[in-house]
Coordinates of C-alpha atoms in Angstrom, one line a residue:
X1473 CA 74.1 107.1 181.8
X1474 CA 71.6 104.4 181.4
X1475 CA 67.8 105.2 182.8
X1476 CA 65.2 102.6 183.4
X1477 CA 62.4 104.1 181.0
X1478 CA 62.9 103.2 177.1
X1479 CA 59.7 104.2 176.2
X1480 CA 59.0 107.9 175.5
X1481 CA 58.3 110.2 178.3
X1482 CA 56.5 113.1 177.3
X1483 CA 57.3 116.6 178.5
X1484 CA 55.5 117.6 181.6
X1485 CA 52.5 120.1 181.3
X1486 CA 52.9 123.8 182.1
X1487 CA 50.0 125.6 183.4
X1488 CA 51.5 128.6 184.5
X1489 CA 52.4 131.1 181.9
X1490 CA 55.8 130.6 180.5
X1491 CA 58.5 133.6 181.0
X1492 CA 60.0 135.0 177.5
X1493 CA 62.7 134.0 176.3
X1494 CA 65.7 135.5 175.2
X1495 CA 68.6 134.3 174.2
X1496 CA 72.1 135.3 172.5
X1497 CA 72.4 136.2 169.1
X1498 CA 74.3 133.7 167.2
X1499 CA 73.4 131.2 164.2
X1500 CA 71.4 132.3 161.6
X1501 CA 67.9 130.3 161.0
X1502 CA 67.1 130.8 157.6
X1503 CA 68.7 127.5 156.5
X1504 CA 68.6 123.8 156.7
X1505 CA 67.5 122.9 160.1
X1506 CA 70.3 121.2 162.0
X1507 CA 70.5 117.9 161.4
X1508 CA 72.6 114.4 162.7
X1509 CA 74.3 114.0 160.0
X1510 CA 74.5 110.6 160.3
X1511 CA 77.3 108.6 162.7
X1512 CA 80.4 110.4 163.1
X1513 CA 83.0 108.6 161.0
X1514 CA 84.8 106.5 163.8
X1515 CA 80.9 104.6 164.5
X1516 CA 79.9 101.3 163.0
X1517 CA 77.2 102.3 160.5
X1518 CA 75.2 99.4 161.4
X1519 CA 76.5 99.9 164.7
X1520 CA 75.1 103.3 165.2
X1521 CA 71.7 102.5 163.5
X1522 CA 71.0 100.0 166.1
X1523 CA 71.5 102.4 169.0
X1524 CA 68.3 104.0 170.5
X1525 CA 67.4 107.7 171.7
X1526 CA 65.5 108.0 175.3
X1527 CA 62.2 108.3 172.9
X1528 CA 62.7 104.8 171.5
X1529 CA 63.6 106.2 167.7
X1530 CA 66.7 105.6 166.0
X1531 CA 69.6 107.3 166.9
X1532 CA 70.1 108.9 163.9
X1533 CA 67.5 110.5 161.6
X1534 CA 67.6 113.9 158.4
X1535 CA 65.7 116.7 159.7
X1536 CA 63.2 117.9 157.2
X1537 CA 64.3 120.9 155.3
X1538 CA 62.4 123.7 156.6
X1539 CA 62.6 127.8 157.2
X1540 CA 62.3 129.7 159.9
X1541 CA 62.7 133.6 160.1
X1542 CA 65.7 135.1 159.4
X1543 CA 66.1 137.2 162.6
X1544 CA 69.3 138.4 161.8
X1545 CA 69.9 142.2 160.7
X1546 CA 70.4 142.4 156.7
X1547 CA 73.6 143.2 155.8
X1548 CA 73.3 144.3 152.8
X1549 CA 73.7 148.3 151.1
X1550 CA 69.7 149.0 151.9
X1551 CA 69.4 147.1 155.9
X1552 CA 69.0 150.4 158.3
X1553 CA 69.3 150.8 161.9
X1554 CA 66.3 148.9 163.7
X1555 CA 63.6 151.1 165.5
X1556 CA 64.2 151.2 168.9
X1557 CA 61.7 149.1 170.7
X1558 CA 61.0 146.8 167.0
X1559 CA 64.2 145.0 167.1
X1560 CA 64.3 141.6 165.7
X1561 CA 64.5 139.1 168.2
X1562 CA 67.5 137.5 169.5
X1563 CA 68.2 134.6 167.2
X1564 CA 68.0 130.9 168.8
X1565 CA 71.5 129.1 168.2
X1566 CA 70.5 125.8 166.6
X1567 CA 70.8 123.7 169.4
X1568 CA 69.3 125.7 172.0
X1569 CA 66.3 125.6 169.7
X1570 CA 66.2 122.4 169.5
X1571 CA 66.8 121.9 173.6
X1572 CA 64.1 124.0 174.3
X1573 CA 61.6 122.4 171.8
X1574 CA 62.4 118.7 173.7
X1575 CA 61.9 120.6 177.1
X1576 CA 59.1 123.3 176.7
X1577 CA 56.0 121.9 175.6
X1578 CA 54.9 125.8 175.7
X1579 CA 57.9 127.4 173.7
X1580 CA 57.7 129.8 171.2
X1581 CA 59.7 132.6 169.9
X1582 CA 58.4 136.1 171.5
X1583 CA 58.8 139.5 170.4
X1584 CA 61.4 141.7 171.6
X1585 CA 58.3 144.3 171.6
X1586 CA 58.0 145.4 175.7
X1587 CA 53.9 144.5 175.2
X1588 CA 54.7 141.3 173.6
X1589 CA 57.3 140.0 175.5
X1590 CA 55.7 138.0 178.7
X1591 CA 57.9 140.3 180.5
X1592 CA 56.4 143.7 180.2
X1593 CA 57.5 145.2 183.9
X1594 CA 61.3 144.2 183.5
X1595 CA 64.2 146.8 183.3
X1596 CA 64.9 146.0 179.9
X1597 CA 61.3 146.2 178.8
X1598 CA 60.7 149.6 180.4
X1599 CA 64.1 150.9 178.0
X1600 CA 62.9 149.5 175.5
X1601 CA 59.3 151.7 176.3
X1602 CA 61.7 154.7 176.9
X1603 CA 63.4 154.1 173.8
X1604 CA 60.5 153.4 171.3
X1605 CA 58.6 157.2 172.8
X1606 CA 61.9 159.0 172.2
X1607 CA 61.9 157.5 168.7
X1608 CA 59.1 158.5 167.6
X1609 CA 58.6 161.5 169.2
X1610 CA 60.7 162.6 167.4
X1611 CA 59.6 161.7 164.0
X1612 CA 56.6 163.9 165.0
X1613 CA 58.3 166.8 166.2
X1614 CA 60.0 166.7 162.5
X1615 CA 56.2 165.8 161.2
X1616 CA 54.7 168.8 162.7
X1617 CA 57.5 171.0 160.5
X1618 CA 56.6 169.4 157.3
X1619 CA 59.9 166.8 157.8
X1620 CA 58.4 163.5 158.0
X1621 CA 60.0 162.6 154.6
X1622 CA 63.5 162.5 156.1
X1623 CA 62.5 159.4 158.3
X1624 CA 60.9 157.6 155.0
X1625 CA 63.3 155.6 153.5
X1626 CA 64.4 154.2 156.7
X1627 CA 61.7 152.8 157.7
X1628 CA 60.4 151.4 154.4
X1629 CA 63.7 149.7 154.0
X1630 CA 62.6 148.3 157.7
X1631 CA 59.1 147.2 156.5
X1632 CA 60.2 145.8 153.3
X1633 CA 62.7 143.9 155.2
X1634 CA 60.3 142.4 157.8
X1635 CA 57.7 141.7 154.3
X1636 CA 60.6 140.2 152.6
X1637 CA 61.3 137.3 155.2
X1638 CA 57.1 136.5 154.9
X1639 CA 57.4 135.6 151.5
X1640 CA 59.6 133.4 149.4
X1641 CA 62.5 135.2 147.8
X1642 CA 62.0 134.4 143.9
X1643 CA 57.9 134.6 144.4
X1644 CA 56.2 136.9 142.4
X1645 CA 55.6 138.5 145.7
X1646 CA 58.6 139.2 146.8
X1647 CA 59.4 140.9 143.3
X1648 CA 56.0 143.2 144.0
X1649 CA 57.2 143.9 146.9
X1650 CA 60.8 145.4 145.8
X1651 CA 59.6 147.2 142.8
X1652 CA 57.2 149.0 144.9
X1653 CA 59.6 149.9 147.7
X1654 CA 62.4 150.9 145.4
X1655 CA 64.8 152.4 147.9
X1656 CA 66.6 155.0 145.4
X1657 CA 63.5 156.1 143.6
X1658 CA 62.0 156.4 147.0
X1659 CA 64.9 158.9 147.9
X1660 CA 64.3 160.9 144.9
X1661 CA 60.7 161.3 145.7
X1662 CA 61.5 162.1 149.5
X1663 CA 64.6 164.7 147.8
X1664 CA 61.6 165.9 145.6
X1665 CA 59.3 166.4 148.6
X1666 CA 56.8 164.9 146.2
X1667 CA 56.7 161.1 148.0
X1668 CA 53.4 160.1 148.5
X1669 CA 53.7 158.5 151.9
X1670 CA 50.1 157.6 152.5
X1671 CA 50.1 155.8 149.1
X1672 CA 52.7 153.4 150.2
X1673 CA 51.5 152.7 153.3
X1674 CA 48.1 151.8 151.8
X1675 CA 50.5 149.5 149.7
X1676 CA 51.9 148.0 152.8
X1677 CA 48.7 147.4 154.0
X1678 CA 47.3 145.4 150.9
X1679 CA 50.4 143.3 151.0
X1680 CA 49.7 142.2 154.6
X1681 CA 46.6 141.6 154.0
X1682 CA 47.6 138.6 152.2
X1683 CA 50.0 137.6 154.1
X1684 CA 48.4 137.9 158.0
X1685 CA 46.7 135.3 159.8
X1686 CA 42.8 135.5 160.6
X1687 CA 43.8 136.5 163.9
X1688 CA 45.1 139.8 162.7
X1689 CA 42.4 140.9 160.6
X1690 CA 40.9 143.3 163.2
X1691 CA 44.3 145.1 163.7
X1692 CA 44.9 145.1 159.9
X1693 CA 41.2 147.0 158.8
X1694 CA 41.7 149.4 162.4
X1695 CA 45.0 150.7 161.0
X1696 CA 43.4 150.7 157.1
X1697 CA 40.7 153.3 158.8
X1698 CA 43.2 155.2 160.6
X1699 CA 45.0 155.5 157.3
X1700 CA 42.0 156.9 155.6
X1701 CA 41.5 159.4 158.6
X1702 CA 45.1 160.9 158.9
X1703 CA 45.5 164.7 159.4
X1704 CA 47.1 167.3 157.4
X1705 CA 49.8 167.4 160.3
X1706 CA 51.2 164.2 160.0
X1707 CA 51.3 163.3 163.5
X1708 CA 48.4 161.1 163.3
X1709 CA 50.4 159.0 160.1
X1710 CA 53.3 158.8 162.2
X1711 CA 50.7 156.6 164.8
X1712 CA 49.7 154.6 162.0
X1713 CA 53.6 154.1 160.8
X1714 CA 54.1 152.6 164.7
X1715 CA 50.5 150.5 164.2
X1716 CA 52.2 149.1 160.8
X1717 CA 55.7 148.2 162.3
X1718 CA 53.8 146.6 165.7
X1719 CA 51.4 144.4 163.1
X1720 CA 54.1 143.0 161.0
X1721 CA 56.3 142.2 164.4
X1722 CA 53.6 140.4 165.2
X1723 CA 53.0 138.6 162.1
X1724 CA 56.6 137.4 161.6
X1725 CA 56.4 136.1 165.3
X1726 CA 52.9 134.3 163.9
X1727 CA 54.7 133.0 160.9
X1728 CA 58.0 131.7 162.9
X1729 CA 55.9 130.1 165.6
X1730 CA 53.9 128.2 163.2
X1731 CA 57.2 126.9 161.8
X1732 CA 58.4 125.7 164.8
X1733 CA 55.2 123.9 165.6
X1734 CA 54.8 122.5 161.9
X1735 CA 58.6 121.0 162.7
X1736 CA 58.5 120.2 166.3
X1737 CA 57.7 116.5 165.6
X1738 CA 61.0 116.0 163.7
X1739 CA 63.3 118.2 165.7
X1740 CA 62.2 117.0 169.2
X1741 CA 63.3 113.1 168.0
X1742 CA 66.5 114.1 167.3
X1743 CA 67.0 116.7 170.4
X1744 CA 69.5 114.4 172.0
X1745 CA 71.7 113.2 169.7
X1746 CA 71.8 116.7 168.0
X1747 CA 72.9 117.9 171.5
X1748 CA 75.3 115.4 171.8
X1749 CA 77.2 116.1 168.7
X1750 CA 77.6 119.8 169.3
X1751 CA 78.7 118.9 172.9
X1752 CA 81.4 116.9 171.6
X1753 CA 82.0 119.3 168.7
X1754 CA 82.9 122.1 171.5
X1755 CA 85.0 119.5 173.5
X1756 CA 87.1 119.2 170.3
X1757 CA 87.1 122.9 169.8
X1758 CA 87.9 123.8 173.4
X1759 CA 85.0 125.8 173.9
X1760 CA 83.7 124.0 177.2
X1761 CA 85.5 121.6 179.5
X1762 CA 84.5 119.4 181.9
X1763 CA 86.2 121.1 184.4
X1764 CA 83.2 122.2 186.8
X1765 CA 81.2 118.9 186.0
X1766 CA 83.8 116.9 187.3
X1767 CA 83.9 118.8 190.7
X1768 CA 80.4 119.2 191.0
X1769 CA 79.9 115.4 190.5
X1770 CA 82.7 114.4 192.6
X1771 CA 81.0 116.3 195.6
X1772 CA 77.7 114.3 195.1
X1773 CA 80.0 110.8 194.8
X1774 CA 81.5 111.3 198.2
X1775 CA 78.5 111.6 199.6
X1776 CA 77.5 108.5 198.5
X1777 CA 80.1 106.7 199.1
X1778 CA 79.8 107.8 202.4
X1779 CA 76.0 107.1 202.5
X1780 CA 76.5 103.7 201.1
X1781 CA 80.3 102.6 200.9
X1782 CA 82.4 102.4 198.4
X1783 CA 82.0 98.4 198.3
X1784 CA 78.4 99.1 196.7
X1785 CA 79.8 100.3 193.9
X1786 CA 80.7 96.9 192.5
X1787 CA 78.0 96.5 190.8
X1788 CA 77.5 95.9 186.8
X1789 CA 74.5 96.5 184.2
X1790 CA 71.4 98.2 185.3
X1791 CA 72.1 98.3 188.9
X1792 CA 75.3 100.4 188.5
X1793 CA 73.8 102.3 185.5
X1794 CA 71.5 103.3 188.3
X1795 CA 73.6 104.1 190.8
X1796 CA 75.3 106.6 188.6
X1797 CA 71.8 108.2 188.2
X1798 CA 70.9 108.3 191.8
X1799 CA 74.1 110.4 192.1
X1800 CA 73.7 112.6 189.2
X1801 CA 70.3 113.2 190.7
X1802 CA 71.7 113.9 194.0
X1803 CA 74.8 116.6 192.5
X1804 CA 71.5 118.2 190.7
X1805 CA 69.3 118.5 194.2
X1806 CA 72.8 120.0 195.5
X1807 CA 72.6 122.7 192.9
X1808 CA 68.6 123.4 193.6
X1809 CA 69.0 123.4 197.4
X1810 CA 72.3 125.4 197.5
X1811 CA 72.2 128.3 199.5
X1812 CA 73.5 129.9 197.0
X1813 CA 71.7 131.5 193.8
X1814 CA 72.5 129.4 190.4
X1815 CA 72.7 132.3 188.4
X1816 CA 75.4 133.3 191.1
X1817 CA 77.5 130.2 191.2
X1818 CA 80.5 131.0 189.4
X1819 CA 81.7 126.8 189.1
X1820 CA 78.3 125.9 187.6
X1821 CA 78.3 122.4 185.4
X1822 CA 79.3 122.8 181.8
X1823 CA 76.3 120.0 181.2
X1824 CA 73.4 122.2 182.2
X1825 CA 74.2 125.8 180.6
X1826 CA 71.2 125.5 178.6
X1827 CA 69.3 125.3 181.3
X1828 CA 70.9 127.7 183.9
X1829 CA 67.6 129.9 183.8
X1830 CA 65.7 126.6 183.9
X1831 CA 67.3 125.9 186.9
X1832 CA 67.2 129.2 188.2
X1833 CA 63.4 129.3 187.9
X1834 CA 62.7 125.8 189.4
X1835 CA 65.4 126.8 192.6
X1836 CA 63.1 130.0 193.3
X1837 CA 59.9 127.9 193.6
X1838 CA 61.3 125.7 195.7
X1839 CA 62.2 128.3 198.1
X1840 CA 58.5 129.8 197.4
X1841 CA 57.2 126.8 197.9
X1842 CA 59.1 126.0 201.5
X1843 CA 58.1 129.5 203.1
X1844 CA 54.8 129.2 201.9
X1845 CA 54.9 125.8 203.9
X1846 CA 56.7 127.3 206.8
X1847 CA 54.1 130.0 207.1
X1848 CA 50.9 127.5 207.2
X1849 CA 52.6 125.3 210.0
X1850 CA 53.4 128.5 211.5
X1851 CA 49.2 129.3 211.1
X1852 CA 48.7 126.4 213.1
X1853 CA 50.4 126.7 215.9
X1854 CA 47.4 128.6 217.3
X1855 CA 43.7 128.0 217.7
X1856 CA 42.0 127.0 215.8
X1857 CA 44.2 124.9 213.8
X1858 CA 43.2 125.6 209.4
X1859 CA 41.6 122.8 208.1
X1860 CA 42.6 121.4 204.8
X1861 CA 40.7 123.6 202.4
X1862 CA 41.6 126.8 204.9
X1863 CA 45.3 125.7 204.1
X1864 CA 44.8 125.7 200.4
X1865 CA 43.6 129.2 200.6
X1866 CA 46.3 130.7 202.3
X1867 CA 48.7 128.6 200.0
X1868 CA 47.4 130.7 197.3
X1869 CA 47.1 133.8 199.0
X1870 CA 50.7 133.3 199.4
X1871 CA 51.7 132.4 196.3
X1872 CA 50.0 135.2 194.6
X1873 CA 51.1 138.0 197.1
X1874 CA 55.1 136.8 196.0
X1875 CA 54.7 137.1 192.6
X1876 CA 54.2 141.3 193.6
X1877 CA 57.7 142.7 193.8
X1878 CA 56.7 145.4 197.0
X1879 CA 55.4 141.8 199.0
X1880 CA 57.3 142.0 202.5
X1881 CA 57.5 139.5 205.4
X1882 CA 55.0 141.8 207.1
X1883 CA 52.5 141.7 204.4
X1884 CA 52.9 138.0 204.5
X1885 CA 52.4 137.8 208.0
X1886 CA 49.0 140.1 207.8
X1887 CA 48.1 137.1 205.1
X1888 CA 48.3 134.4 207.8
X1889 CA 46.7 136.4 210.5
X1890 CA 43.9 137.3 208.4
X1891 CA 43.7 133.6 207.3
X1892 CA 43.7 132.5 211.2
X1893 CA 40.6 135.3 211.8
X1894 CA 38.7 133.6 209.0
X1895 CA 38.9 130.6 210.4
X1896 CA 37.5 131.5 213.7
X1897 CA 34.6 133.5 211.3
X1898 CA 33.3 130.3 210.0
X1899 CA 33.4 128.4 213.1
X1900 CA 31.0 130.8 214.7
X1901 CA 27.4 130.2 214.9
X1902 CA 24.9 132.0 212.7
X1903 CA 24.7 135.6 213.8
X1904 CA 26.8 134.6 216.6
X1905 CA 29.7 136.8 217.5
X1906 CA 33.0 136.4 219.2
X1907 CA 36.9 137.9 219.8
X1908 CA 39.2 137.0 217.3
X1909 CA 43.0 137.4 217.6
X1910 CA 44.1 139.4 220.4
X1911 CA 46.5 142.0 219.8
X1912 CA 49.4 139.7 221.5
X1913 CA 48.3 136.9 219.4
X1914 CA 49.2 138.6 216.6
X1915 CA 52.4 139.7 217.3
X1916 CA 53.3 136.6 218.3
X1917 CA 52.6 135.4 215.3
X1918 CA 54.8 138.0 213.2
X1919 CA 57.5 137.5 215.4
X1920 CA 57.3 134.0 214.9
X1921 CA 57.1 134.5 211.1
X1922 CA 60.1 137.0 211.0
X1923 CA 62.2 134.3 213.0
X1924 CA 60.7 131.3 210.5
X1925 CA 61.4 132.5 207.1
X1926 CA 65.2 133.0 207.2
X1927 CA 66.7 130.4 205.7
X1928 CA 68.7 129.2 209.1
X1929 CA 65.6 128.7 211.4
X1930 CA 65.0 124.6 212.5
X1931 CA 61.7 125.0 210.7
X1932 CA 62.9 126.2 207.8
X1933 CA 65.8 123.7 207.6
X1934 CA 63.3 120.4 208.4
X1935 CA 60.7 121.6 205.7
X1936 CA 63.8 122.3 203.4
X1937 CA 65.1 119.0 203.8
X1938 CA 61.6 117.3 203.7
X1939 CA 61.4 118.9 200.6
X1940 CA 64.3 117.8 198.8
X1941 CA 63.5 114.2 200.0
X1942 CA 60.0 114.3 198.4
X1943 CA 61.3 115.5 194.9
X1944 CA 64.3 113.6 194.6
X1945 CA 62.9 110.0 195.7
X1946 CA 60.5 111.3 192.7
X1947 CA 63.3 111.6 190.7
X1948 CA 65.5 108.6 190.9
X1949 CA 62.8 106.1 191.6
X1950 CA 62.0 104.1 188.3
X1951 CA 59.1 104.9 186.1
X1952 CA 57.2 101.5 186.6
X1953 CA 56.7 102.3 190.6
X1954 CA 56.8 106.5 190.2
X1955 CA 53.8 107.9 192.3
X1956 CA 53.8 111.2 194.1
X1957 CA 53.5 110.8 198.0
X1958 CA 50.2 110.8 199.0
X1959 CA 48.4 114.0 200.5
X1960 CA 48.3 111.5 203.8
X1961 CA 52.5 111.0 203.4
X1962 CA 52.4 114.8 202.7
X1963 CA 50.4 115.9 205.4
X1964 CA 53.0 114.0 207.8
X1965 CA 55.4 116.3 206.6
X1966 CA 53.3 119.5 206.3
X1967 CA 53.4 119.6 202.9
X1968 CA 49.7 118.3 202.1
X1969 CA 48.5 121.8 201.3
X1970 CA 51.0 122.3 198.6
X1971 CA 50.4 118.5 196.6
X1972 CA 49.4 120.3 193.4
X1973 CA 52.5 122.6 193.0
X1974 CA 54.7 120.0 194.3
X1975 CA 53.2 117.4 191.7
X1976 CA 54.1 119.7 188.3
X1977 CA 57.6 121.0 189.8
X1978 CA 58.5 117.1 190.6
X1979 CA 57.8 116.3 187.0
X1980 CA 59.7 119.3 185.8
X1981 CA 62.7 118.4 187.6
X1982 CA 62.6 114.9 186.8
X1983 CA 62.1 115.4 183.0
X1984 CA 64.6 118.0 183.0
X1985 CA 67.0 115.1 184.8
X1986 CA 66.1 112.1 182.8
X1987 CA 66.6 114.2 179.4
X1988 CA 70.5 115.8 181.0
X1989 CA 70.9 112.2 181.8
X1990 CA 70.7 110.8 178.4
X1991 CA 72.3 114.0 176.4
X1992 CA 75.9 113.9 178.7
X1993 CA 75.5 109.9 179.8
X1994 CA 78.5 109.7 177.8
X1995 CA 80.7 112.0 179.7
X1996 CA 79.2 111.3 183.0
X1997 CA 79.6 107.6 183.2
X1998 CA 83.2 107.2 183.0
X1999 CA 83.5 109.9 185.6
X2000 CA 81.2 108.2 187.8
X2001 CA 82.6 104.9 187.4
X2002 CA 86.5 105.9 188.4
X2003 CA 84.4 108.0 191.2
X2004 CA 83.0 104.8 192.7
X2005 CA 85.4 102.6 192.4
X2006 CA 86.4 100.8 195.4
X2007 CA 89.7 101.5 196.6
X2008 CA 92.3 99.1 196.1
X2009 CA 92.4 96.1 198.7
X2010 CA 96.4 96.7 200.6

């Protein structure tokens, strides 16, 4: 599927914290990069070096050989369990890597850790809590009867694992680093009772000194004088074991992050036709069909055809190149203003897996954004109406109360009421004084809100659909004559208080639909052709 923008289009800017993320376990990363490999064998050589990615560069391009962390498990006779809560991190597949790379100006790999995460109040992170204070608990319960040693040699074989994958694997380093953690003698010494466990971990500690970033060096000499200050019980060295594991977490998160960024350059130029090939790869393989695609672009082609007739569909080049965007763009909208939750859809596209979370994320600020409008017209519906600044104030009141779990519609209608008392604050005179909302005022503003806010109210539905026309006319209009309505346009539509969040989620949502666009354009056009094709004249 053609677009109308050759030149490069940069990712759009994320102010907002990104979420973690986690994916499946799958390919491990401690290899060659992915590459293109060149044109399949059925292309024209020179044929395929002539054809362009959406960034302008040639099709096909070698990745630079580089390593990232090996966040798989060893699997060798010395790998042990993982401590709860200091798990290695999910590894990226190769290609969702490289998707999220093109799409996440932002992305990095985050720790598993609950306080390192992005995502410390989640069910999984307050397990992983639960799990990491049971752990080692119980190292100090066995500590406090003169049993630490039984824990050693697990997790030394963890740290020299994680110390390991820092380091080059034939560097003089790396052979430091297993003669001094010798796994058997270590056993011998723990058998012996004669291990001195303080010694190695001041030997861990001078190996990470060389190895950690500036960054760390705080964390690295606190730990160092914890070390020196440990007491005869052991319970204190068991806190100092946990400092050690956190710290190197942390520095193999430094270490792989720096990677990515070091590499980002040359993987984001070949994001698409990477993507591509594994695509087709799975077609062959019969690991994803087109199944859903084809239904959920079918819907979005009737429409059209209704919408414009079937006879428009004539067209050739650009124009129907077009066309077959403006409906892709329209089955997309479908899936963001469904009723129904994406990550609850059971006949999602095959085309936007990758980014079903992406998705996900971008439908729930939508609906965010539309109550937040649907309570500031609501606002005004009273004396005196909020002026433009007033607006934006309650707009982030809003937005800030629904990002609490234990927000209800009631504390979002105390929000607008106390906004709407403001308001008649300032417009008093100095020292002046005056009723604010009556008691009936106010509930007739809550019962107006509790009507409002559910998704089948007319207010609702015209700010939904007012919506949805602002972002997608963003979407499928071409790049030389893109411009966001203006806050006038907006305020015609009651939107003018929200210009800034609509402005990054349009961008979002278009990048995200430009760079689908060009990965599956492939797949999608032939579809959309047979899809528009005028029925035969009888």
């Amino acid at each position: 599927m053609a677009t109308d923008e050759p030149d490069q289009e940069e990712a759009p800017k994320v102010t907002r914290k990104p979420r973690a993320k986690k994916v499946p376990q799958d390919e491990n990363l401690d290899t060659e990069v992915p590459n293109a490999d060149g044109p399949d064998e059925e292309d024209d050589p020179k044929e395929a070096s002539e054809k362009k990615n959406w960034r302008g560069g040639p099709k096909y391009e070698t990745f630079d050989k580089i390593s990232l962390i090996n966040f798989q498990n060893v699997e060798d006779k010395d790998s042990t369990d993982p401590v709860p809560g200091f798990e290695k991190p999910a590894d990226w597949t190769k290609v969702k890597l490289i998707h999220e790379l093109a799409l996440d100006p932002n992305f990095k790999i985050e720790s598993n850790r609950p306080e390192g995460s992005g995502d410390e109040d989640s069910f999984e992170a307050r397990i992983r809590v639960i799990a990491t204070k049971a752990y080692f608990d119980s190292i100090r319960e066995d500590a406090a009867q003169g049993q630490l040693g039984k824990w050693i040699p697990s997790i030394l074989t963890r740290i020299r694992e994680q110390l390991l994958e820092m380091v080059p694997p034939k560097s003089a380093i790396a052979m430091q680093m297993n003669e001094a953690f010798d796994l058997e003698f270590v056993q011998q010494q723990v058998d012996r009772n004669v291990y001195d466990v303080q010694g190695a971990i001041k030997t861990v500690l001078e190996m990470m000194s060389k190895l950690c970033a500036p960054v760390r060096d705080e964390r690295l000499q606190k730990i160092q004088q914890n070390l020196g200050q440990v007491s005869s019980s052991g319970n204190d060295l068991v806190s100092v074991l946990q400092d050690v594991l956190a710290l190197l977490d942390d520095m193999l998160m430094d270490l792989a992050n720096f990677r990515l960024m070091a590499a980002r350059p040359s993987l984001e130029k070949q994001a698409i036709p990477y993507e591509q090939k594994a695509f087709r790869q799975a077609l062959v393989n019969k690991e994803v069909t087109m199944d859903n695609v084809r239904v959920w672009l079918q819907k979005a082609a009737d429409a059209e055809t209704a919408t414009l007739g079937a006879a428009s569909g004539s067209g050739s080049g650009s124009m129907l190149f077009n066309r077959h965007f403006a409906v892709f763009a329209r089955a997309m909208f479908n899936l963001l203003f469904s009723a129904e939750l994406i990550d609850m859809q059971e006949n999602f596209p095959e085309t936007f897996n990758l980014d079903r979370d992406r998705l996900v994320k971008y439908q729930n600020e939508i609906q965010a954004l539309v109550l937040v409008a649907v309570l500031i017209q609501i606002g005004q519906t009273s004396a005196p109406p909020l002026q433009e600044k007033e607006q934006v104030e309650l707009k982030d009141s809003l937005l800030a109360l629904m990002e609490k779990a234990d927000t209800s519609i009631e504390t979002l209608a105390n929000c607008v009421i106390e906004a709407k008392e403001n308001a008649i604050l300032a417009r008093q005179s100095p020292g002046g004084s005056g009723p604010l909302l009556a008691q009936e005022q106010k509930e007739t503003l809550r019962s107006l809100i509790n009507s409002a806010v559910e998704m089948e109210s007319p207010l609702f539905k015209i700010i939904w659909k007012r919506m949805r026309a602002v972002l997608e006319s963003y979407t499928v209009a071409p790049r030389y004559t893109i411009a966001m309505p203006s806050k006038e346009e907006l305020t015609k539509v009651g939107l003018n208080a929200l210009s800034s969040e609509i402005d990054k989620l349009a961008d979002s949502i278009r990048f995200l639909a430009k760079y689908n666009a060009n990965v599956y354009h492939e797949w999608y056009d032939p579809m959309l052709s047979e899809m528009l094709r005028p029925p035969p004249v009888v």
